[in-house]
mmCIF file of C-alpha atoms and ligand atoms in Angstrom:
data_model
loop_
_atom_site.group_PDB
_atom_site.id
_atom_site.type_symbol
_atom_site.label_atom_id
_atom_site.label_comp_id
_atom_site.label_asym_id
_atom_site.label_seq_id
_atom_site.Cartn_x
_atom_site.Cartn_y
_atom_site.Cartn_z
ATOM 1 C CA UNK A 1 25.070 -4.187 14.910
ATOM 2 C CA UNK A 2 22.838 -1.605 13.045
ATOM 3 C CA UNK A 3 20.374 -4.183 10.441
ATOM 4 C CA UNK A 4 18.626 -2.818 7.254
ATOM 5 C CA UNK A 5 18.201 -5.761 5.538
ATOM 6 C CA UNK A 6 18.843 -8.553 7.195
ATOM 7 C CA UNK A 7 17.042 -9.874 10.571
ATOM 8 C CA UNK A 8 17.015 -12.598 13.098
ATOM 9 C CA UNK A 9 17.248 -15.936 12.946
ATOM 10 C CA UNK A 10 14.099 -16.293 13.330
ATOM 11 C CA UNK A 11 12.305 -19.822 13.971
ATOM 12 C CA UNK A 12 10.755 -20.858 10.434
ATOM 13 C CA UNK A 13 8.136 -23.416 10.200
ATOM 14 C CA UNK A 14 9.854 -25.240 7.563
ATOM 15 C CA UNK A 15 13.419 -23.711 7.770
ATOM 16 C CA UNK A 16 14.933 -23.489 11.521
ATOM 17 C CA UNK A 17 16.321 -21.308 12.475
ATOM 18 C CA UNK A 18 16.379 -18.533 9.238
ATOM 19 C CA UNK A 19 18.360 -15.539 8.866
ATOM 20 C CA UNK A 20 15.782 -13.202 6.576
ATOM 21 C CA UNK A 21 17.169 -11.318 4.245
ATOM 22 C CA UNK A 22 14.400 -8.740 3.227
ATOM 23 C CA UNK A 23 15.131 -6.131 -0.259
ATOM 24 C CA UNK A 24 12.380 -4.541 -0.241
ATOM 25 C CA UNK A 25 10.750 -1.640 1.129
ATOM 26 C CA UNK A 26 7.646 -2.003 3.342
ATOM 27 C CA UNK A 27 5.684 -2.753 1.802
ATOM 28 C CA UNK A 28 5.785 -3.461 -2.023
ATOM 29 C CA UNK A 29 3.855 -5.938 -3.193
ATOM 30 C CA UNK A 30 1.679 -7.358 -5.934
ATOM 31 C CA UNK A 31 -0.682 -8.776 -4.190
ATOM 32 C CA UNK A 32 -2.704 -7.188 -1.432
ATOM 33 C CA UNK A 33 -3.781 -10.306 0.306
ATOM 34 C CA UNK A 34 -6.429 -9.895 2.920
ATOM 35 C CA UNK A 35 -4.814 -11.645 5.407
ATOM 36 C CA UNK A 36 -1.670 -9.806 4.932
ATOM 37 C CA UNK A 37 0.386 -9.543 8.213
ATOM 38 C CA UNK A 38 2.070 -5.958 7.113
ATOM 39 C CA UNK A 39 -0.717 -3.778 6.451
ATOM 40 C CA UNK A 40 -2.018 -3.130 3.233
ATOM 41 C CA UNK A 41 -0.211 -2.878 -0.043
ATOM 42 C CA UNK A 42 1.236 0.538 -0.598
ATOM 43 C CA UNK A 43 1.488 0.843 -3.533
ATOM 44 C CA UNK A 44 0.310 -2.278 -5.436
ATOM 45 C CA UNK A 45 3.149 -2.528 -7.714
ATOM 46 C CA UNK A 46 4.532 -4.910 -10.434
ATOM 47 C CA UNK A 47 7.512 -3.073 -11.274
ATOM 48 C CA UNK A 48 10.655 -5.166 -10.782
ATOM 49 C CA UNK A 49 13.855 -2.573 -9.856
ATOM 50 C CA UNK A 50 16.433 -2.104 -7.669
ATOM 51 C CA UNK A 51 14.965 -0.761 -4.218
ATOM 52 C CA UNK A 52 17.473 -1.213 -2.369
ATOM 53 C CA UNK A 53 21.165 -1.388 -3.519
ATOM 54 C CA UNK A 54 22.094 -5.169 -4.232
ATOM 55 C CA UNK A 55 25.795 -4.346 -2.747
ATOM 56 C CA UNK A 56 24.507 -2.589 0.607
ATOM 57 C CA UNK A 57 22.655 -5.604 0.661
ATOM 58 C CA UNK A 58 24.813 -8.471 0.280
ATOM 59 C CA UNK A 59 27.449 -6.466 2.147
ATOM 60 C CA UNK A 60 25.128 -7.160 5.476
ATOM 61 C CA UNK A 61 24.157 -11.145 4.856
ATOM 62 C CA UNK A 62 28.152 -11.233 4.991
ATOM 63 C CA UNK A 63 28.458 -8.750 7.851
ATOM 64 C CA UNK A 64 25.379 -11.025 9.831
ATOM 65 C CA UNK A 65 26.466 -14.505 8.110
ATOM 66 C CA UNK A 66 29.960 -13.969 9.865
ATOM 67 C CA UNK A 67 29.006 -12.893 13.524
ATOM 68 C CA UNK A 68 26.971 -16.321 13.967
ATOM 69 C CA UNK A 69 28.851 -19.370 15.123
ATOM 70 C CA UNK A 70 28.626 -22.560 12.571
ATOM 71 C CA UNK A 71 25.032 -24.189 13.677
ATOM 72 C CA UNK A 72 23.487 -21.039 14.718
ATOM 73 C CA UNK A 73 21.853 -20.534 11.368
ATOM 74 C CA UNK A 74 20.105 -23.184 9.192
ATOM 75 C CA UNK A 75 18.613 -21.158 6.108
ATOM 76 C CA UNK A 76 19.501 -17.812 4.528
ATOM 77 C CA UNK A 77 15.997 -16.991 3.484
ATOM 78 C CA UNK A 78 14.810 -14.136 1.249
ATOM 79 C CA UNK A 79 11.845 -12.745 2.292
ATOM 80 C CA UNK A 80 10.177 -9.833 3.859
ATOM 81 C CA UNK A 81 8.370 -6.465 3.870
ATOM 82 C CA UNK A 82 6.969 -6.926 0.417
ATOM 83 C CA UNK A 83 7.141 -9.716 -2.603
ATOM 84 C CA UNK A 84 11.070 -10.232 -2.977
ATOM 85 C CA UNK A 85 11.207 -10.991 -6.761
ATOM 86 C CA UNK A 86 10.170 -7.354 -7.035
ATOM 87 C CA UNK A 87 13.682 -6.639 -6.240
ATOM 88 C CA UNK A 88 15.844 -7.363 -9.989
ATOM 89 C CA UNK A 89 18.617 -8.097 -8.169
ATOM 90 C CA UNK A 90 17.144 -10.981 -6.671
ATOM 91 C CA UNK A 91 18.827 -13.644 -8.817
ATOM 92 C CA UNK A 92 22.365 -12.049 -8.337
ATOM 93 C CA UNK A 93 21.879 -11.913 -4.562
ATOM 94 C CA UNK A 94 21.082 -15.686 -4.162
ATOM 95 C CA UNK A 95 24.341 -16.409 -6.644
ATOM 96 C CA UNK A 96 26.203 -14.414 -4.390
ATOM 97 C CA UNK A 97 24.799 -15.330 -0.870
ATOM 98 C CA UNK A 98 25.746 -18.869 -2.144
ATOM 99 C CA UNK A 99 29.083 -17.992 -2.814
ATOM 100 C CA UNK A 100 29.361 -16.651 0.542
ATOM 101 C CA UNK A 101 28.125 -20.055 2.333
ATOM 102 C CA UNK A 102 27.550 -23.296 2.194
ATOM 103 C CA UNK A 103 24.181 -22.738 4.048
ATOM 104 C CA UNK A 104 21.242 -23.656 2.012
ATOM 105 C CA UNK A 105 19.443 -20.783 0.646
ATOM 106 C CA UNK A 106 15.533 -20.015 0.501
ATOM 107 C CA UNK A 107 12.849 -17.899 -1.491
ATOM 108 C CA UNK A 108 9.470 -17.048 0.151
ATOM 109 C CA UNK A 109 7.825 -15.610 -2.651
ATOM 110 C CA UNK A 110 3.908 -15.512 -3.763
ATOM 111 C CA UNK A 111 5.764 -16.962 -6.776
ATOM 112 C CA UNK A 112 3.068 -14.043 -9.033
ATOM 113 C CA UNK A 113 5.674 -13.300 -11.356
ATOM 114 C CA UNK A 114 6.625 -17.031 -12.319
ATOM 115 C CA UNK A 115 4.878 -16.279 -15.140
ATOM 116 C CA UNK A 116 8.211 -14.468 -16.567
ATOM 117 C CA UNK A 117 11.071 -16.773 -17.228
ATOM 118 C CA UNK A 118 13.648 -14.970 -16.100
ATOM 119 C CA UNK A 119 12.410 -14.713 -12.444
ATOM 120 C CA UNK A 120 12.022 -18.434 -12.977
ATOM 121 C CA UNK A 121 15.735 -18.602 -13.707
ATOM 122 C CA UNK A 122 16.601 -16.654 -11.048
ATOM 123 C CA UNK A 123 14.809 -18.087 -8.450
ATOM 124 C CA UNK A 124 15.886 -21.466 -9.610
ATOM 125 C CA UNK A 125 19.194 -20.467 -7.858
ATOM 126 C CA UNK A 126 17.843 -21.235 -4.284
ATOM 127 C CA UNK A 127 18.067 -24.570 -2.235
ATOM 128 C CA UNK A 128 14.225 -23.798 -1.684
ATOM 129 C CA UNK A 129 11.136 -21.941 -2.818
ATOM 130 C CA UNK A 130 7.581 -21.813 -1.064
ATOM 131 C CA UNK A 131 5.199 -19.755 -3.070
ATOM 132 C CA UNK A 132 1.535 -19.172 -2.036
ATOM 133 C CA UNK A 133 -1.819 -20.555 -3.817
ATOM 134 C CA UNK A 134 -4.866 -19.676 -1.288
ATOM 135 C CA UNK A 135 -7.048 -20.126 -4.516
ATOM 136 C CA UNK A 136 -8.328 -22.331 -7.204
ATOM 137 C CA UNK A 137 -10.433 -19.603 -9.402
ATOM 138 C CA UNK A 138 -9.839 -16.582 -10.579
ATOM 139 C CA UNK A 139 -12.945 -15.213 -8.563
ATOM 140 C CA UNK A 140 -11.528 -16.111 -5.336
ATOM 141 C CA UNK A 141 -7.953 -15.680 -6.191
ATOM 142 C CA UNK A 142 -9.285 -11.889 -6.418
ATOM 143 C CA UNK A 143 -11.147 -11.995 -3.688
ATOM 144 C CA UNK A 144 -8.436 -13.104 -1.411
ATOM 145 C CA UNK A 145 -4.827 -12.206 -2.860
ATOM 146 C CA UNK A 146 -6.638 -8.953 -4.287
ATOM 147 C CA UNK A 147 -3.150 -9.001 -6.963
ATOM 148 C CA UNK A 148 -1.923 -6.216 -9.556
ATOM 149 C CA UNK A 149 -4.067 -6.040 -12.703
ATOM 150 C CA UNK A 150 -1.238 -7.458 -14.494
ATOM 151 C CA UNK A 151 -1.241 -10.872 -12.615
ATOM 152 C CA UNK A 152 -4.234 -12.829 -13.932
ATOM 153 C CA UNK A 153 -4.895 -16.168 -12.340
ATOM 154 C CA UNK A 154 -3.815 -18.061 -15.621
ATOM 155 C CA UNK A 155 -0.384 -16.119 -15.508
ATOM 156 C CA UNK A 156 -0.604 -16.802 -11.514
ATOM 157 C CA UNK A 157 -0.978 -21.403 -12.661
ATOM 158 C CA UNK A 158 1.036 -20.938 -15.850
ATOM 159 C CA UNK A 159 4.234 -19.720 -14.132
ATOM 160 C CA UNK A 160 3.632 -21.888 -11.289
ATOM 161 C CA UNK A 161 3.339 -24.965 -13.323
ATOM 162 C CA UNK A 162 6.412 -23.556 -15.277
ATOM 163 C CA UNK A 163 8.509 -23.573 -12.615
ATOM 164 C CA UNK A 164 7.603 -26.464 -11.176
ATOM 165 C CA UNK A 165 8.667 -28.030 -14.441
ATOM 166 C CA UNK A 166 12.035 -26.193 -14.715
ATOM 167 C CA UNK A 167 13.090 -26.258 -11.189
ATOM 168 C CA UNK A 168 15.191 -29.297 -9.456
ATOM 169 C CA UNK A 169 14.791 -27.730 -5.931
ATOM 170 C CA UNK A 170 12.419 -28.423 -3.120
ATOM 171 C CA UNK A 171 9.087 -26.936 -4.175
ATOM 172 C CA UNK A 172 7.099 -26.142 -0.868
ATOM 173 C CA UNK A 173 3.863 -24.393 -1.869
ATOM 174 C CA UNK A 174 2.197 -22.366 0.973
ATOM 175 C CA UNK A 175 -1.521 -22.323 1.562
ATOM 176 C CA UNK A 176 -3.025 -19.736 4.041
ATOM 177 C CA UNK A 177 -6.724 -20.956 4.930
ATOM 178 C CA UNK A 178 -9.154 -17.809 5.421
ATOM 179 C CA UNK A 179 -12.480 -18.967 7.040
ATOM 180 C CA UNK A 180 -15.419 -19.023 4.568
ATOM 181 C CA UNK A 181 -13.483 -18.221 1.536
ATOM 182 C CA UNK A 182 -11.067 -21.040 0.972
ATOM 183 C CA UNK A 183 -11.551 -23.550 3.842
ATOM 184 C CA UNK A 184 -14.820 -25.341 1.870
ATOM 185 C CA UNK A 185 -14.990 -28.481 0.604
ATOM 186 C CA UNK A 186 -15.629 -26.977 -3.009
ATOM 187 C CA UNK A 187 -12.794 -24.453 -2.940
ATOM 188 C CA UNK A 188 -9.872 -26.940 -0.932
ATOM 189 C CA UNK A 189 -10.252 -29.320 -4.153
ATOM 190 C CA UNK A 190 -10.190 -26.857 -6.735
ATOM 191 C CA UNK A 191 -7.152 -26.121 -5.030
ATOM 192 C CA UNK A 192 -6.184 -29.196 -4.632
ATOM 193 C CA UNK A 193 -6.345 -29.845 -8.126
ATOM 194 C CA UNK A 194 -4.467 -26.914 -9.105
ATOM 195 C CA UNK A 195 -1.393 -28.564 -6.903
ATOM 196 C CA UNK A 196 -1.820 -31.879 -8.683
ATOM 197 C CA UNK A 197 -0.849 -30.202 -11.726
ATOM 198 C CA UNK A 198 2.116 -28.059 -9.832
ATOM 199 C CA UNK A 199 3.327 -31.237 -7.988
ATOM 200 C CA UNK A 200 5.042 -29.702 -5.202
ATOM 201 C CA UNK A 201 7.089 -31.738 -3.004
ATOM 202 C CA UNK A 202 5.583 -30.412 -0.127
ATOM 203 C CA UNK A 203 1.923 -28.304 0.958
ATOM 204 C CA UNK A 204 2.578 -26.463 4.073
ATOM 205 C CA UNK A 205 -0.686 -25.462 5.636
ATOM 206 C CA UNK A 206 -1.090 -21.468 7.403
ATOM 207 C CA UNK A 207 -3.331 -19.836 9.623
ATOM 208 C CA UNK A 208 -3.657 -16.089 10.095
ATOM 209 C CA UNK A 209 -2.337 -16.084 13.403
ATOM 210 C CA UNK A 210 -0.367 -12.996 12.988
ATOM 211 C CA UNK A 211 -2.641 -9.501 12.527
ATOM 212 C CA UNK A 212 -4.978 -9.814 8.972
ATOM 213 C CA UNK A 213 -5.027 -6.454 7.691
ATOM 214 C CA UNK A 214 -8.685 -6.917 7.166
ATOM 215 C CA UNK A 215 -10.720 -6.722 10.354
ATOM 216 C CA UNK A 216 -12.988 -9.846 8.923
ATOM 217 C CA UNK A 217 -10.415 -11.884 8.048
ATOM 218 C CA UNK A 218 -10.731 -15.313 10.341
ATOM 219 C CA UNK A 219 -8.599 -18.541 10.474
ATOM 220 C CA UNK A 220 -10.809 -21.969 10.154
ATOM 221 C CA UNK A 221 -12.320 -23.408 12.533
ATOM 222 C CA UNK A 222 -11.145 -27.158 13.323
ATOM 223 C CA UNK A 223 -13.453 -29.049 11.214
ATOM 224 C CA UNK A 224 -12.389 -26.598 8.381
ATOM 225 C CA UNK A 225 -9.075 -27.358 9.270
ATOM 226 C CA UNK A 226 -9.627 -31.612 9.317
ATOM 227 C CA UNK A 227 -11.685 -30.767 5.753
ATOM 228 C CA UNK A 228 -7.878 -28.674 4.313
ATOM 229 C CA UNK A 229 -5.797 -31.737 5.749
ATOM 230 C CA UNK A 230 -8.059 -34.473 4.445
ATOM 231 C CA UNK A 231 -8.314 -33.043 0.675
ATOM 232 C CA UNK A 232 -4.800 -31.423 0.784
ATOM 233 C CA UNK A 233 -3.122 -34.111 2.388
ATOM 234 C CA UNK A 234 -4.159 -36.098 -0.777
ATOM 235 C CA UNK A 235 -1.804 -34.372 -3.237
ATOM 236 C CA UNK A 236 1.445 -34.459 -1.277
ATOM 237 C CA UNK A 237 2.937 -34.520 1.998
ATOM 238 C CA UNK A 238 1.664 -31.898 4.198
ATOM 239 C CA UNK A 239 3.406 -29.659 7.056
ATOM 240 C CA UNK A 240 1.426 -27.787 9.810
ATOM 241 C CA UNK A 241 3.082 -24.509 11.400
ATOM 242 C CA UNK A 242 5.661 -24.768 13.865
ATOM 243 C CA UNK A 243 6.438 -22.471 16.226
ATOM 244 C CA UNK A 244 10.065 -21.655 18.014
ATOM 245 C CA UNK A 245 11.707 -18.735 19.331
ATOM 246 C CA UNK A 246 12.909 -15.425 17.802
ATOM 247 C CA UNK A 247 16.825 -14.548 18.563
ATOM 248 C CA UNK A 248 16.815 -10.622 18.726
ATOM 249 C CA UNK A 249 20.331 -11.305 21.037
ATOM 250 C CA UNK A 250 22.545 -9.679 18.620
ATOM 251 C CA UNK A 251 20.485 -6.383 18.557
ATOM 252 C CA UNK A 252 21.904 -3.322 20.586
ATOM 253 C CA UNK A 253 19.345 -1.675 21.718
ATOM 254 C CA UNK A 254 15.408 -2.693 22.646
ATOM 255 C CA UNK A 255 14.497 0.108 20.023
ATOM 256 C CA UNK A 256 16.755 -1.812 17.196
ATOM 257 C CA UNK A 257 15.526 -5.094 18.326
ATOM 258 C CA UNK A 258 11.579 -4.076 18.261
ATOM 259 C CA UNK A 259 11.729 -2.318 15.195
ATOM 260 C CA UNK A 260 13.792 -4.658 13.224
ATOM 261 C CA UNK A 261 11.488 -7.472 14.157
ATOM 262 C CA UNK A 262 7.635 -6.096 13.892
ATOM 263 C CA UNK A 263 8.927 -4.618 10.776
ATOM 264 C CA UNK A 264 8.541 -7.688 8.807
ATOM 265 C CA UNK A 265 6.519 -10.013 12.048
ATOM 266 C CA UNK A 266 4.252 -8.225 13.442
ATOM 267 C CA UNK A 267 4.173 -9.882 17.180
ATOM 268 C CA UNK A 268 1.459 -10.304 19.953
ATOM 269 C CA UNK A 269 2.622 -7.613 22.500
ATOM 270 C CA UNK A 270 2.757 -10.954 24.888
ATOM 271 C CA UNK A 271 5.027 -12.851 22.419
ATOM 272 C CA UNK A 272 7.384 -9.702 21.830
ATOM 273 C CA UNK A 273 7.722 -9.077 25.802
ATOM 274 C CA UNK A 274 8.597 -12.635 26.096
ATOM 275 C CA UNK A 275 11.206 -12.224 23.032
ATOM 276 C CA UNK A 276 13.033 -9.499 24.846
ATOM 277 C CA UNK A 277 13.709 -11.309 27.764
ATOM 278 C CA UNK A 278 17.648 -10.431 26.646
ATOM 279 C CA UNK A 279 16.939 -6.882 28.367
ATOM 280 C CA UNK A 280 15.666 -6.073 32.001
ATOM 281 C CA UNK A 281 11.878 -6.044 32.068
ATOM 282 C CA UNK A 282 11.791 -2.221 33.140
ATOM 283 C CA UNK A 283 13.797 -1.381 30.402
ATOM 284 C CA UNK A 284 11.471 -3.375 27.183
ATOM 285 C CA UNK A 285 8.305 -1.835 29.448
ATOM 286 C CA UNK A 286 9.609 1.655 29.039
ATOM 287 C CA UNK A 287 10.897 1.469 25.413
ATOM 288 C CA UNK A 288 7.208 -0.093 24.491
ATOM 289 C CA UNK A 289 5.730 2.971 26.186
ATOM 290 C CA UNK A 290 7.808 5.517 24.369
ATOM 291 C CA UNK A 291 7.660 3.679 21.333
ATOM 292 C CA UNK A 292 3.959 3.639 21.284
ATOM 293 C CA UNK A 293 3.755 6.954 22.463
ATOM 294 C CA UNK A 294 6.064 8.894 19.909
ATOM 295 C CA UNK A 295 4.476 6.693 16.909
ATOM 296 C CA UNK A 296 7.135 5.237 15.715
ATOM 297 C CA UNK A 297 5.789 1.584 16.568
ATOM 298 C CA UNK A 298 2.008 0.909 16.215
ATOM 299 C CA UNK A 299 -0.335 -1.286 18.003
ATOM 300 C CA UNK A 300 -3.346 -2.837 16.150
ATOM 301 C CA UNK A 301 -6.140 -4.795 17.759
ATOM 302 C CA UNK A 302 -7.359 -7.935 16.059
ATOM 303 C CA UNK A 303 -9.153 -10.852 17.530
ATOM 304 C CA UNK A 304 -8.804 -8.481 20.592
ATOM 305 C CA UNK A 305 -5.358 -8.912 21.183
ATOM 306 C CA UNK A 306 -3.078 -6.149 21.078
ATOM 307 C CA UNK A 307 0.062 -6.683 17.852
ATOM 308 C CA UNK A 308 3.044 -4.320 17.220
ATOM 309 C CA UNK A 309 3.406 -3.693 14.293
ATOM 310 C CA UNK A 310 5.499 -1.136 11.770
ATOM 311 C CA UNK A 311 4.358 2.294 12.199
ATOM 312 C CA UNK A 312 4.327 3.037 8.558
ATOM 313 C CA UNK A 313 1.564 -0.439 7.512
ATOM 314 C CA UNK A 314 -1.315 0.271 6.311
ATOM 315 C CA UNK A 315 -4.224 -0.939 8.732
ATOM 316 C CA UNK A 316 -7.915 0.118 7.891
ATOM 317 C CA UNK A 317 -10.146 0.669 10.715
ATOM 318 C CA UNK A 318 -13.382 -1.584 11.256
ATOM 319 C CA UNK A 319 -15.355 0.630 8.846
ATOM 320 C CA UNK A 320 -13.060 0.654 6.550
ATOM 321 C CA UNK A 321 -12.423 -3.054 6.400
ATOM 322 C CA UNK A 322 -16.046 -4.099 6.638
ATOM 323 C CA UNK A 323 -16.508 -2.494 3.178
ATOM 324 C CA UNK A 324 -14.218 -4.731 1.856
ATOM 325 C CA UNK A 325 -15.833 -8.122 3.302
ATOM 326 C CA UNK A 326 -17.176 -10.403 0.985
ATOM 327 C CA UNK A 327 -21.036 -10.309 0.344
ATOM 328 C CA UNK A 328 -22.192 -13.765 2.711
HETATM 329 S S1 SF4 B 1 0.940 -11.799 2.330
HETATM 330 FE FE1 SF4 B 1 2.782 -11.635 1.051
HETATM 331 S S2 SF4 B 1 1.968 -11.678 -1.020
HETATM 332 FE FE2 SF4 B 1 0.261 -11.200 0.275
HETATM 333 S S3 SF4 B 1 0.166 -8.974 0.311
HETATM 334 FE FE3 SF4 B 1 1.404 -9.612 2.077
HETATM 335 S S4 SF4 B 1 3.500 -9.524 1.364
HETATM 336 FE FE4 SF4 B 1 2.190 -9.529 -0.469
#
């Protein structure tokens, strides 16, 4: 079965197994986060439109909803290869994905344009929605989610707080811990008190364990760590990363499989060889090879490891990156 926009399951910290539903095009976003798994933002965009065709789209979460087998799927999530409230069809997608199945339905989201009510509204729709706060300033909300002009860190709480207030759902706010930025005692309890005023039902802890776009970019180290779940763990309940397995089973072909997975996960080359173990080992070896070697996958090296990743993200070299590290 030939995916655009829909992939997996994949195992979700939070949601099971997850069948992603992603509507927009690698990668769009408003934020350029430095720890950003898919490259850099290109281009850093706060224009809401119609990327993709909402019909093509919700044509394929029924195609993929009805090849799975009831318990083979736990959330339809949307998410992806860019912010997926960019997309305006976003609202009339989860209506419809809902009238499709009884599944519940998700929304990972940096939850930037909360600020407007209608995303509010539309988001509202889902069963859940886990937007990101790595910051409790402006100054480091800059420094870290590096957003769109438009997205000021008072529009960033405002919406945040608005939604909260509005929305009856589960409310499962992200934070990704960067070493030396946010994982101090000073800047985990400005965040902290940032999500005392969101009230979130839940604070699910990240680590950059997938490749940072930024060469610098490092997760905590464990008292770091300790310091996030003493001070976060304060506020509400919190949930660590899980890991599980990724289902590429339904894919044709190793191409379809690799592409339609690094696309929006980037994977350590171990973990992807390990995920195709659907297809003889000869076979995944030679299709990495040629895949490598005709550019339409790419491999980038962070914390020496070696991550596929989309051939068309953004990556900076050392030199590059390094000029965006902040001043110690
Ligand atoms: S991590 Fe998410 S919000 Fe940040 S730049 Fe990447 S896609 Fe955008």
């Amino acid at each position: 079965m030939k995916l655009n926009y829909v992939y997996g399951p994949v195992p979700s910290r939070r949601l099971g197994q997850s069948l992603g539903v992603d509507p927009i095009p690698l990668k769009t976003c408003n934020w350029n986060c430095v720890y950003c798994q898919l490259g850099r933002s290109v281009p850093l965009t706060n224009e809401r439109r119609e990327y993709f065709d909402r019909q093509d789209i919700l044509a394929e979460v029924g195609t993929a909803l009805a090849a799975r087998k009831p318990g083979e799927i736990d959330w339809v999530t949307f998410v992806g290869s860019g912010e997926p409230t960019l997309h305006i069809g976003l609202g009339w997608l989860i209506q419809e994905t809902k009238m499709l199945t009884d599944l519940p339905v998700a929304v990972i989201t940096n939850g930037a344009l909360f600020y407007l009510p209608e995303v509010r509204k539309e988001v509202a729709a889902a069963d859940a929605v886990l937007p990101t706060l790595d910051a409790g300033n402006e100054r480091l909300y800059r420094k870290i989610n590096r957003p769109h002009p438009d997205i000021t860190f008072e529009r960033l709480l405002a919406g945040l707080i608005a939604f909260r207030r509005e929305y009856r759902g589960k409310l499962w706010v992200e934070v990704m811990l960067v070493r030396g930025l946010n994982d101090t005692e000073e800047a985990l309890r400005e965040i902290a008190n940032i999500l005392d005023r969101v009230q979130p039902d839940e604070i699910h802890v990240n680590l950059p364990t997938r490749p940072p776009v930024e060469t610098w970019v490092q997760p905590p180290d464990k008292e770091g760590l300790l310091r996030a779940q003493a001070i976060l763990g304060d506020v509400a309940r919190l949930v660590h990363p899980a890991s599980g397995t990724f289902d590429l089973s339904r894919y044709e072909t190793v191409v379809d499989a690799v592409i339609g997975i690094i696309t929006r996960h980037p994977m350590r080359e171990d973990e992807l060889v390990r995920t195709l173990e659907h297809w003889l080992p000869d076979e995944v070896s030679a299709t990495l090879s040629e895949l490598e070697n005709s550019n339409r996958a790419q491999v980038v090296e962070r914390y020496g490891t070696r991550f596929w990743s989309a051939a068309s993200s953004h990556y900076p070299d050392e030199a590059q990156s390094q000029r965006t590290a902040p001043k110690t």
